[in-house]
């Protein structure tokens, strides 16, 4: 499946009307795995979509994240980052170069002794690690 039809499917599955601009943002996030900020998405897409505004990109990533089509990552206090990979994985932020790396996680489970499953319905889990990457350490 190419990225275009993947994007359309993802948006439709999340109940989002696939407009041209939403598709472009979704395409970009599926193709670029470096967890870009909304500004980075805007500067990369603007040359090919001159009518695109920064506000549209900000509203689009917000809409996509709220509906579960993408992940909003808050590991970096200065900039919210976005991820087209919505499968369960953790993130590692390098405190020197600011790059965010994906980290696989397996068998993540919280203790059921505190009645967690009774009292809380978990809809989202985010795991963040911080440190120094191979290049910076
Ligand atoms: Zn680094
Ligand atoms: Zn990721």
PDB file of N, CA, C and O in Angstrom, residues 29-88:
ATOM      1  N   UNK A  29       3.870  12.628   8.068  1.00  0.00           N
ATOM      2  CA  UNK A  29       4.208  11.946   9.322  1.00  0.00           C
ATOM      3  C   UNK A  29       4.444  10.453   9.121  1.00  0.00           C
ATOM      4  O   UNK A  29       5.212   9.834   9.856  1.00  0.00           O
ATOM      5  N   UNK A  30       3.805   9.877   8.117  1.00  0.00           N
ATOM      6  CA  UNK A  30       4.066   8.456   7.846  1.00  0.00           C
ATOM      7  C   UNK A  30       5.423   8.270   7.177  1.00  0.00           C
ATOM      8  O   UNK A  30       6.086   7.266   7.352  1.00  0.00           O
ATOM      9  N   UNK A  31       5.823   9.293   6.415  1.00  0.00           N
ATOM     10  CA  UNK A  31       7.085   9.181   5.684  1.00  0.00           C
ATOM     11  C   UNK A  31       8.299   9.634   6.485  1.00  0.00           C
ATOM     12  O   UNK A  31       9.417   9.224   6.210  1.00  0.00           O
ATOM     13  N   UNK A  32       8.089  10.517   7.451  1.00  0.00           N
ATOM     14  CA  UNK A  32       9.213  11.067   8.213  1.00  0.00           C
ATOM     15  C   UNK A  32       9.106  10.633   9.667  1.00  0.00           C
ATOM     16  O   UNK A  32       8.245  11.096  10.393  1.00  0.00           O
ATOM     17  N   UNK A  33      10.024   9.769  10.045  1.00  0.00           N
ATOM     18  CA  UNK A  33       9.927   9.152  11.371  1.00  0.00           C
ATOM     19  C   UNK A  33      10.738   9.888  12.423  1.00  0.00           C
ATOM     20  O   UNK A  33      11.027   9.353  13.469  1.00  0.00           O
ATOM     21  N   UNK A  34      11.122  11.155  12.152  1.00  0.00           N
ATOM     22  CA  UNK A  34      11.984  11.838  13.122  1.00  0.00           C
ATOM     23  C   UNK A  34      11.198  12.662  14.137  1.00  0.00           C
ATOM     24  O   UNK A  34      11.764  13.502  14.817  1.00  0.00           O
ATOM     25  N   UNK A  35       9.894  12.420  14.252  1.00  0.00           N
ATOM     26  CA  UNK A  35       9.075  13.095  15.250  1.00  0.00           C
ATOM     27  C   UNK A  35       9.163  14.613  15.119  1.00  0.00           C
ATOM     28  O   UNK A  35       9.679  15.285  16.007  1.00  0.00           O
ATOM     29  N   UNK A  36       8.682  15.140  13.997  1.00  0.00           N
ATOM     30  CA  UNK A  36       8.805  16.579  13.751  1.00  0.00           C
ATOM     31  C   UNK A  36       7.853  17.415  14.613  1.00  0.00           C
ATOM     32  O   UNK A  36       6.865  16.910  15.138  1.00  0.00           O
ATOM     33  N   UNK A  37       8.175  18.713  14.729  1.00  0.00           N
ATOM     34  CA  UNK A  37       7.270  19.675  15.364  1.00  0.00           C
ATOM     35  C   UNK A  37       6.295  20.159  14.282  1.00  0.00           C
ATOM     36  O   UNK A  37       6.521  19.933  13.090  1.00  0.00           O
ATOM     37  N   UNK A  38       5.247  20.869  14.697  1.00  0.00           N
ATOM     38  CA  UNK A  38       4.297  21.416  13.731  1.00  0.00           C
ATOM     39  C   UNK A  38       5.005  22.397  12.791  1.00  0.00           C
ATOM     40  O   UNK A  38       4.726  22.444  11.593  1.00  0.00           O
ATOM     41  N   UNK A  39       5.947  23.157  13.323  1.00  0.00           N
ATOM     42  CA  UNK A  39       6.718  24.092  12.502  1.00  0.00           C
ATOM     43  C   UNK A  39       7.514  23.387  11.418  1.00  0.00           C
ATOM     44  O   UNK A  39       7.590  23.849  10.278  1.00  0.00           O
ATOM     45  N   UNK A  40       8.137  22.260  11.785  1.00  0.00           N
ATOM     46  CA  UNK A  40       8.911  21.492  10.811  1.00  0.00           C
ATOM     47  C   UNK A  40       7.999  20.948   9.709  1.00  0.00           C
ATOM     48  O   UNK A  40       8.356  20.960   8.528  1.00  0.00           O
ATOM     49  N   UNK A  41       6.818  20.481  10.094  1.00  0.00           N
ATOM     50  CA  UNK A  41       5.872  19.971   9.099  1.00  0.00           C
ATOM     51  C   UNK A  41       5.459  21.103   8.165  1.00  0.00           C
ATOM     52  O   UNK A  41       5.465  20.944   6.941  1.00  0.00           O
ATOM     53  N   UNK A  42       5.169  22.256   8.747  1.00  0.00           N
ATOM     54  CA  UNK A  42       4.759  23.411   7.944  1.00  0.00           C
ATOM     55  C   UNK A  42       5.848  23.803   6.947  1.00  0.00           C
ATOM     56  O   UNK A  42       5.571  23.950   5.759  1.00  0.00           O
ATOM     57  N   UNK A  43       7.089  23.948   7.402  1.00  0.00           N
ATOM     58  CA  UNK A  43       8.144  24.395   6.471  1.00  0.00           C
ATOM     59  C   UNK A  43       8.420  23.373   5.383  1.00  0.00           C
ATOM     60  O   UNK A  43       8.816  23.740   4.283  1.00  0.00           O
ATOM     61  N   UNK A  44       8.208  22.086   5.663  1.00  0.00           N
ATOM     62  CA  UNK A  44       8.462  21.085   4.641  1.00  0.00           C
ATOM     63  C   UNK A  44       7.336  21.019   3.619  1.00  0.00           C
ATOM     64  O   UNK A  44       7.580  20.759   2.441  1.00  0.00           O
ATOM     65  N   UNK A  45       6.102  21.256   4.058  1.00  0.00           N
ATOM     66  CA  UNK A  45       4.968  21.115   3.145  1.00  0.00           C
ATOM     67  C   UNK A  45       4.638  22.393   2.385  1.00  0.00           C
ATOM     68  O   UNK A  45       4.119  22.345   1.274  1.00  0.00           O
ATOM     69  N   UNK A  46       4.966  23.538   2.996  1.00  0.00           N
ATOM     70  CA  UNK A  46       4.556  24.822   2.423  1.00  0.00           C
ATOM     71  C   UNK A  46       4.985  25.017   0.963  1.00  0.00           C
ATOM     72  O   UNK A  46       4.181  25.469   0.153  1.00  0.00           O
ATOM     73  N   UNK A  47       6.224  24.653   0.562  1.00  0.00           N
ATOM     74  CA  UNK A  47       6.623  24.855  -0.833  1.00  0.00           C
ATOM     75  C   UNK A  47       5.732  24.118  -1.843  1.00  0.00           C
ATOM     76  O   UNK A  47       5.473  24.630  -2.924  1.00  0.00           O
ATOM     77  N   UNK A  48       5.252  22.928  -1.473  1.00  0.00           N
ATOM     78  CA  UNK A  48       4.414  22.191  -2.425  1.00  0.00           C
ATOM     79  C   UNK A  48       2.927  22.530  -2.279  1.00  0.00           C
ATOM     80  O   UNK A  48       2.132  22.265  -3.176  1.00  0.00           O
ATOM     81  N   UNK A  49       2.545  23.106  -1.119  1.00  0.00           N
ATOM     82  CA  UNK A  49       1.151  23.547  -0.935  1.00  0.00           C
ATOM     83  C   UNK A  49       1.167  25.003  -0.505  1.00  0.00           C
ATOM     84  O   UNK A  49       1.122  25.318   0.683  1.00  0.00           O
ATOM     85  N   UNK A  50       1.285  25.940  -1.458  1.00  0.00           N
ATOM     86  CA  UNK A  50       1.448  27.367  -1.115  1.00  0.00           C
ATOM     87  C   UNK A  50       0.280  27.936  -0.314  1.00  0.00           C
ATOM     88  O   UNK A  50       0.450  28.923   0.402  1.00  0.00           O
ATOM     89  N   UNK A  51      -0.906  27.315  -0.419  1.00  0.00           N
ATOM     90  CA  UNK A  51      -2.071  27.846   0.299  1.00  0.00           C
ATOM     91  C   UNK A  51      -2.082  27.421   1.771  1.00  0.00           C
ATOM     92  O   UNK A  51      -2.908  27.882   2.547  1.00  0.00           O
ATOM     93  N   UNK A  52      -1.162  26.554   2.129  1.00  0.00           N
ATOM     94  CA  UNK A  52      -1.122  26.023   3.497  1.00  0.00           C
ATOM     95  C   UNK A  52      -0.677  27.108   4.483  1.00  0.00           C
ATOM     96  O   UNK A  52       0.300  27.801   4.241  1.00  0.00           O
ATOM     97  N   UNK A  53      -1.396  27.244   5.584  1.00  0.00           N
ATOM     98  CA  UNK A  53      -0.978  28.205   6.611  1.00  0.00           C
ATOM     99  C   UNK A  53      -0.497  27.454   7.850  1.00  0.00           C
ATOM    100  O   UNK A  53      -0.822  26.281   8.051  1.00  0.00           O
ATOM    101  N   UNK A  54       0.278  28.178   8.651  1.00  0.00           N
ATOM    102  CA  UNK A  54       0.805  27.587   9.874  1.00  0.00           C
ATOM    103  C   UNK A  54      -0.341  27.169  10.799  1.00  0.00           C
ATOM    104  O   UNK A  54      -0.324  26.115  11.420  1.00  0.00           O
ATOM    105  N   UNK A  55      -1.364  28.024  10.858  1.00  0.00           N
ATOM    106  CA  UNK A  55      -2.531  27.734  11.702  1.00  0.00           C
ATOM    107  C   UNK A  55      -3.193  26.424  11.279  1.00  0.00           C
ATOM    108  O   UNK A  55      -3.576  25.612  12.128  1.00  0.00           O
ATOM    109  N   UNK A  56      -3.295  26.215   9.966  1.00  0.00           N
ATOM    110  CA  UNK A  56      -3.901  24.973   9.473  1.00  0.00           C
ATOM    111  C   UNK A  56      -3.108  23.759   9.939  1.00  0.00           C
ATOM    112  O   UNK A  56      -3.677  22.766  10.379  1.00  0.00           O
ATOM    113  N   UNK A  57      -1.777  23.855   9.855  1.00  0.00           N
ATOM    114  CA  UNK A  57      -0.943  22.733  10.283  1.00  0.00           C
ATOM    115  C   UNK A  57      -1.127  22.486  11.783  1.00  0.00           C
ATOM    116  O   UNK A  57      -1.316  21.351  12.218  1.00  0.00           O
ATOM    117  N   UNK A  58      -1.124  23.566  12.573  1.00  0.00           N
ATOM    118  CA  UNK A  58      -1.326  23.419  14.020  1.00  0.00           C
ATOM    119  C   UNK A  58      -2.680  22.793  14.336  1.00  0.00           C
ATOM    120  O   UNK A  58      -2.778  21.883  15.160  1.00  0.00           O
ATOM    121  N   UNK A  59      -3.728  23.276  13.647  1.00  0.00           N
ATOM    122  CA  UNK A  59      -5.062  22.722  13.893  1.00  0.00           C
ATOM    123  C   UNK A  59      -5.149  21.271  13.430  1.00  0.00           C
ATOM    124  O   UNK A  59      -5.808  20.447  14.059  1.00  0.00           O
ATOM    125  N   UNK A  60      -4.472  20.971  12.323  1.00  0.00           N
ATOM    126  CA  UNK A  60      -4.535  19.613  11.768  1.00  0.00           C
ATOM    127  C   UNK A  60      -3.854  18.598  12.687  1.00  0.00           C
ATOM    128  O   UNK A  60      -4.435  17.562  12.995  1.00  0.00           O
ATOM    129  N   UNK A  61      -2.637  18.914  13.154  1.00  0.00           N
ATOM    130  CA  UNK A  61      -1.969  17.954  14.038  1.00  0.00           C
ATOM    131  C   UNK A  61      -2.770  17.774  15.340  1.00  0.00           C
ATOM    132  O   UNK A  61      -2.846  16.674  15.873  1.00  0.00           O
ATOM    133  N   UNK A  62      -3.401  18.846  15.799  1.00  0.00           N
ATOM    134  CA  UNK A  62      -4.212  18.773  17.013  1.00  0.00           C
ATOM    135  C   UNK A  62      -5.398  17.818  16.783  1.00  0.00           C
ATOM    136  O   UNK A  62      -5.652  16.916  17.580  1.00  0.00           O
ATOM    137  N   UNK A  63      -6.058  18.010  15.659  1.00  0.00           N
ATOM    138  CA  UNK A  63      -7.213  17.170  15.301  1.00  0.00           C
ATOM    139  C   UNK A  63      -6.799  15.702  15.137  1.00  0.00           C
ATOM    140  O   UNK A  63      -7.440  14.789  15.652  1.00  0.00           O
ATOM    141  N   UNK A  64      -5.690  15.489  14.421  1.00  0.00           N
ATOM    142  CA  UNK A  64      -5.216  14.120  14.190  1.00  0.00           C
ATOM    143  C   UNK A  64      -4.849  13.433  15.502  1.00  0.00           C
ATOM    144  O   UNK A  64      -5.170  12.264  15.721  1.00  0.00           O
ATOM    145  N   UNK A  65      -4.183  14.179  16.387  1.00  0.00           N
ATOM    146  CA  UNK A  65      -3.773  13.594  17.672  1.00  0.00           C
ATOM    147  C   UNK A  65      -4.991  13.308  18.551  1.00  0.00           C
ATOM    148  O   UNK A  65      -5.069  12.264  19.200  1.00  0.00           O
ATOM    149  N   UNK A  66      -5.953  14.233  18.560  1.00  0.00           N
ATOM    150  CA  UNK A  66      -7.146  14.050  19.393  1.00  0.00           C
ATOM    151  C   UNK A  66      -7.951  12.833  18.962  1.00  0.00           C
ATOM    152  O   UNK A  66      -8.605  12.185  19.774  1.00  0.00           O
ATOM    153  N   UNK A  67      -7.890  12.527  17.690  1.00  0.00           N
ATOM    154  CA  UNK A  67      -8.664  11.394  17.182  1.00  0.00           C
ATOM    155  C   UNK A  67      -7.847  10.113  17.047  1.00  0.00           C
ATOM    156  O   UNK A  67      -8.289   9.139  16.448  1.00  0.00           O
ATOM    157  N   UNK A  68      -6.624  10.146  17.542  1.00  0.00           N
ATOM    158  CA  UNK A  68      -5.805   8.943  17.579  1.00  0.00           C
ATOM    159  C   UNK A  68      -5.156   8.551  16.256  1.00  0.00           C
ATOM    160  O   UNK A  68      -4.657   7.439  16.120  1.00  0.00           O
ATOM    161  N   UNK A  69      -5.136   9.463  15.287  1.00  0.00           N
ATOM    162  CA  UNK A  69      -4.499   9.143  14.005  1.00  0.00           C
ATOM    163  C   UNK A  69      -2.977   9.282  14.095  1.00  0.00           C
ATOM    164  O   UNK A  69      -2.233   8.641  13.353  1.00  0.00           O
ATOM    165  N   UNK A  70      -2.518  10.140  15.009  1.00  0.00           N
ATOM    166  CA  UNK A  70      -1.079  10.326  15.242  1.00  0.00           C
ATOM    167  C   UNK A  70      -0.858  10.446  16.752  1.00  0.00           C
ATOM    168  O   UNK A  70      -1.822  10.582  17.504  1.00  0.00           O
ATOM    169  N   UNK A  71       0.397  10.418  17.167  1.00  0.00           N
ATOM    170  CA  UNK A  71       0.716  10.618  18.576  1.00  0.00           C
ATOM    171  C   UNK A  71       1.274  12.017  18.772  1.00  0.00           C
ATOM    172  O   UNK A  71       2.067  12.482  17.965  1.00  0.00           O
ATOM    173  N   UNK A  72       0.828  12.679  19.846  1.00  0.00           N
ATOM    174  CA  UNK A  72       1.455  13.935  20.257  1.00  0.00           C
ATOM    175  C   UNK A  72       2.433  13.574  21.361  1.00  0.00           C
ATOM    176  O   UNK A  72       2.077  12.922  22.328  1.00  0.00           O
ATOM    177  N   UNK A  73       3.683  13.961  21.194  1.00  0.00           N
ATOM    178  CA  UNK A  73       4.726  13.597  22.152  1.00  0.00           C
ATOM    179  C   UNK A  73       5.173  14.845  22.898  1.00  0.00           C
ATOM    180  O   UNK A  73       5.561  15.833  22.293  1.00  0.00           O
ATOM    181  N   UNK A  74       5.102  14.773  24.230  1.00  0.00           N
ATOM    182  CA  UNK A  74       5.436  15.955  25.031  1.00  0.00           C
ATOM    183  C   UNK A  74       6.750  15.793  25.792  1.00  0.00           C
ATOM    184  O   UNK A  74       6.952  16.411  26.827  1.00  0.00           O
ATOM    185  N   UNK A  75       7.642  14.998  25.268  1.00  0.00           N
ATOM    186  CA  UNK A  75       8.917  14.711  25.934  1.00  0.00           C
ATOM    187  C   UNK A  75       9.815  15.947  25.958  1.00  0.00           C
ATOM    188  O   UNK A  75      10.600  16.145  26.866  1.00  0.00           O
ATOM    189  N   UNK A  76       9.678  16.795  24.955  1.00  0.00           N
ATOM    190  CA  UNK A  76      10.495  17.994  24.809  1.00  0.00           C
ATOM    191  C   UNK A  76       9.649  19.179  25.294  1.00  0.00           C
ATOM    192  O   UNK A  76       8.651  19.523  24.685  1.00  0.00           O
ATOM    193  N   UNK A  77      10.042  19.793  26.422  1.00  0.00           N
ATOM    194  CA  UNK A  77       9.206  20.844  27.024  1.00  0.00           C
ATOM    195  C   UNK A  77       9.010  22.027  26.096  1.00  0.00           C
ATOM    196  O   UNK A  77       8.016  22.730  26.167  1.00  0.00           O
ATOM    197  N   UNK A  78       9.983  22.268  25.231  1.00  0.00           N
ATOM    198  CA  UNK A  78       9.919  23.462  24.393  1.00  0.00           C
ATOM    199  C   UNK A  78       8.997  23.274  23.192  1.00  0.00           C
ATOM    200  O   UNK A  78       8.327  24.192  22.757  1.00  0.00           O
ATOM    201  N   UNK A  79       9.007  22.064  22.636  1.00  0.00           N
ATOM    202  CA  UNK A  79       8.236  21.825  21.425  1.00  0.00           C
ATOM    203  C   UNK A  79       7.480  20.515  21.491  1.00  0.00           C
ATOM    204  O   UNK A  79       8.063  19.489  21.814  1.00  0.00           O
ATOM    205  N   UNK A  80       6.206  20.579  21.149  1.00  0.00           N
ATOM    206  CA  UNK A  80       5.466  19.333  21.045  1.00  0.00           C
ATOM    207  C   UNK A  80       5.865  18.659  19.719  1.00  0.00           C
ATOM    208  O   UNK A  80       6.027  19.329  18.706  1.00  0.00           O
ATOM    209  N   UNK A  81       6.079  17.359  19.775  1.00  0.00           N
ATOM    210  CA  UNK A  81       6.467  16.618  18.574  1.00  0.00           C
ATOM    211  C   UNK A  81       5.344  15.683  18.188  1.00  0.00           C
ATOM    212  O   UNK A  81       4.510  15.328  19.016  1.00  0.00           O
ATOM    213  N   UNK A  82       5.365  15.250  16.912  1.00  0.00           N
ATOM    214  CA  UNK A  82       4.300  14.382  16.432  1.00  0.00           C
ATOM    215  C   UNK A  82       4.855  13.140  15.759  1.00  0.00           C
ATOM    216  O   UNK A  82       5.941  13.151  15.182  1.00  0.00           O
ATOM    217  N   UNK A  83       4.095  12.057  15.851  1.00  0.00           N
ATOM    218  CA  UNK A  83       4.561  10.754  15.397  1.00  0.00           C
ATOM    219  C   UNK A  83       3.438  10.053  14.630  1.00  0.00           C
ATOM    220  O   UNK A  83       2.324   9.934  15.135  1.00  0.00           O
ATOM    221  N   UNK A  84       3.745   9.620  13.400  1.00  0.00           N
ATOM    222  CA  UNK A  84       2.756   8.891  12.610  1.00  0.00           C
ATOM    223  C   UNK A  84       2.676   7.422  12.995  1.00  0.00           C
ATOM    224  O   UNK A  84       1.765   6.707  12.582  1.00  0.00           O
ATOM    225  N   UNK A  85       3.646   6.981  13.794  1.00  0.00           N
ATOM    226  CA  UNK A  85       3.667   5.590  14.244  1.00  0.00           C
ATOM    227  C   UNK A  85       2.852   5.491  15.539  1.00  0.00           C
ATOM    228  O   UNK A  85       3.303   5.940  16.590  1.00  0.00           O
ATOM    229  N   UNK A  86       1.648   4.905  15.434  1.00  0.00           N
ATOM    230  CA  UNK A  86       0.801   4.854  16.626  1.00  0.00           C
ATOM    231  C   UNK A  86       0.873   3.501  17.328  1.00  0.00           C
ATOM    232  O   UNK A  86       0.114   3.219  18.243  1.00  0.00           O
ATOM    233  N   UNK A  87       1.780   2.648  16.886  1.00  0.00           N
ATOM    234  CA  UNK A  87       1.954   1.377  17.590  1.00  0.00           C
ATOM    235  C   UNK A  87       2.642   1.655  18.931  1.00  0.00           C
ATOM    236  O   UNK A  87       3.277   2.698  19.114  1.00  0.00           O
ATOM    237  N   UNK A  88       2.530   0.720  19.883  1.00  0.00           N
ATOM    238  CA  UNK A  88       3.083   0.980  21.212  1.00  0.00           C
ATOM    239  C   UNK A  88       4.610   0.981  21.182  1.00  0.00           C
ATOM    240  O   UNK A  88       5.236  -0.009  20.854  1.00  0.00           O
TER     241      UNK A  88
END
